[in-house]
mmCIF file of C-alpha atoms in Angstrom:
data_model
loop_
_atom_site.group_PDB
_atom_site.id
_atom_site.type_symbol
_atom_site.label_atom_id
_atom_site.label_comp_id
_atom_site.label_asym_id
_atom_site.label_seq_id
_atom_site.Cartn_x
_atom_site.Cartn_y
_atom_site.Cartn_z
ATOM 1 C CA MET A 218 153.393 93.048 109.382
ATOM 2 C CA ALA A 219 149.612 91.915 109.305
ATOM 3 C CA ARG A 220 147.936 92.034 105.539
ATOM 4 C CA LYS A 221 144.665 94.260 105.087
ATOM 5 C CA PRO A 222 141.682 91.099 103.029
ATOM 6 C CA TRP A 223 140.801 92.315 99.826
ATOM 7 C CA SER A 224 137.176 93.567 99.667
ATOM 8 C CA PHE A 225 135.201 92.381 96.955
ATOM 9 C CA LYS A 226 135.154 95.415 95.755
ATOM 10 C CA GLU A 227 138.754 95.087 95.993
ATOM 11 C CA ASP A 228 138.653 92.459 93.612
ATOM 12 C CA ARG A 229 136.419 93.905 90.562
ATOM 13 C CA ARG A 230 138.636 96.608 90.143
ATOM 14 C CA LEU A 231 141.960 94.176 89.516
ATOM 15 C CA MET A 232 139.831 92.750 86.747
ATOM 16 C CA GLU A 233 139.145 96.007 85.499
ATOM 17 C CA LEU A 234 142.404 97.333 85.813
ATOM 18 C CA ALA A 235 144.555 93.412 84.088
ATOM 19 C CA LYS A 236 141.689 94.366 81.482
ATOM 20 C CA SER A 237 142.975 97.427 80.379
ATOM 21 C CA SER A 238 146.660 95.830 80.351
ATOM 22 C CA ILE A 239 147.823 98.130 82.552
ATOM 23 C CA SER A 240 151.397 97.732 84.458
ATOM 24 C CA LEU A 241 151.739 95.684 87.316
ATOM 25 C CA GLU A 242 153.233 98.608 89.625
ATOM 26 C CA GLU A 243 150.595 101.418 88.360
ATOM 27 C CA ALA A 244 147.674 98.708 89.283
ATOM 28 C CA ALA A 245 149.108 98.183 93.143
ATOM 29 C CA ARG A 246 149.340 102.317 92.947
ATOM 30 C CA GLN A 247 145.972 102.826 91.915
ATOM 31 C CA LEU A 248 144.856 100.075 95.021
ATOM 32 C CA GLY A 249 147.580 101.242 96.998
ATOM 33 C CA ARG A 250 148.634 97.349 97.487
ATOM 34 C CA SER A 251 151.888 96.118 96.993
ATOM 35 C CA PRO A 252 152.740 94.492 93.595
ATOM 36 C CA ASP A 253 153.534 91.461 95.467
ATOM 37 C CA ALA A 254 150.002 91.345 96.689
ATOM 38 C CA VAL A 255 148.652 92.548 93.498
ATOM 39 C CA LYS A 256 150.718 89.543 91.750
ATOM 40 C CA ARG A 257 149.322 87.098 94.482
ATOM 41 C CA MET A 258 146.203 87.802 94.099
ATOM 42 C CA ALA A 259 146.285 87.808 90.004
ATOM 43 C CA LEU A 260 147.227 84.387 90.591
ATOM 44 C CA ARG A 261 144.583 83.159 92.810
ATOM 45 C CA LEU A 262 141.604 85.301 90.271
ATOM 46 C CA GLY A 263 143.538 83.235 87.684
ATOM 47 C CA LEU A 264 144.586 87.251 85.895
ATOM 48 C CA SER A 265 147.842 88.024 83.953
ATOM 49 C CA ILE A 266 148.659 91.031 84.553
ATOM 50 C CA LYS A 267 152.814 92.186 83.419
ATOM 51 C CA PRO A 268 155.537 93.796 84.750
ATOM 52 C CA LYS A 269 156.844 97.553 83.245
ATOM 53 C CA ASN A 270 159.473 95.769 82.317
ATOM 54 C CA ALA A 271 157.844 92.262 80.508
ATOM 55 C CA LYS A 272 159.111 91.993 76.815
ATOM 56 C CA LYS A 273 156.446 91.747 74.607
ATOM 57 C CA SER A 274 156.873 88.024 71.929
#
């Protein structure tokens, strides 16, 4: 399956979602992307998004 390129607008939205401490799954749902795609783009942009089941330390 071909990947859909990320737009600048989607990059900005992902940055906003990461700042709001949203879960990876919720960010994926809001962006209409798979959690893996969101995780890859977050890493590329230097963002941190935690999975829903991440333990707090």
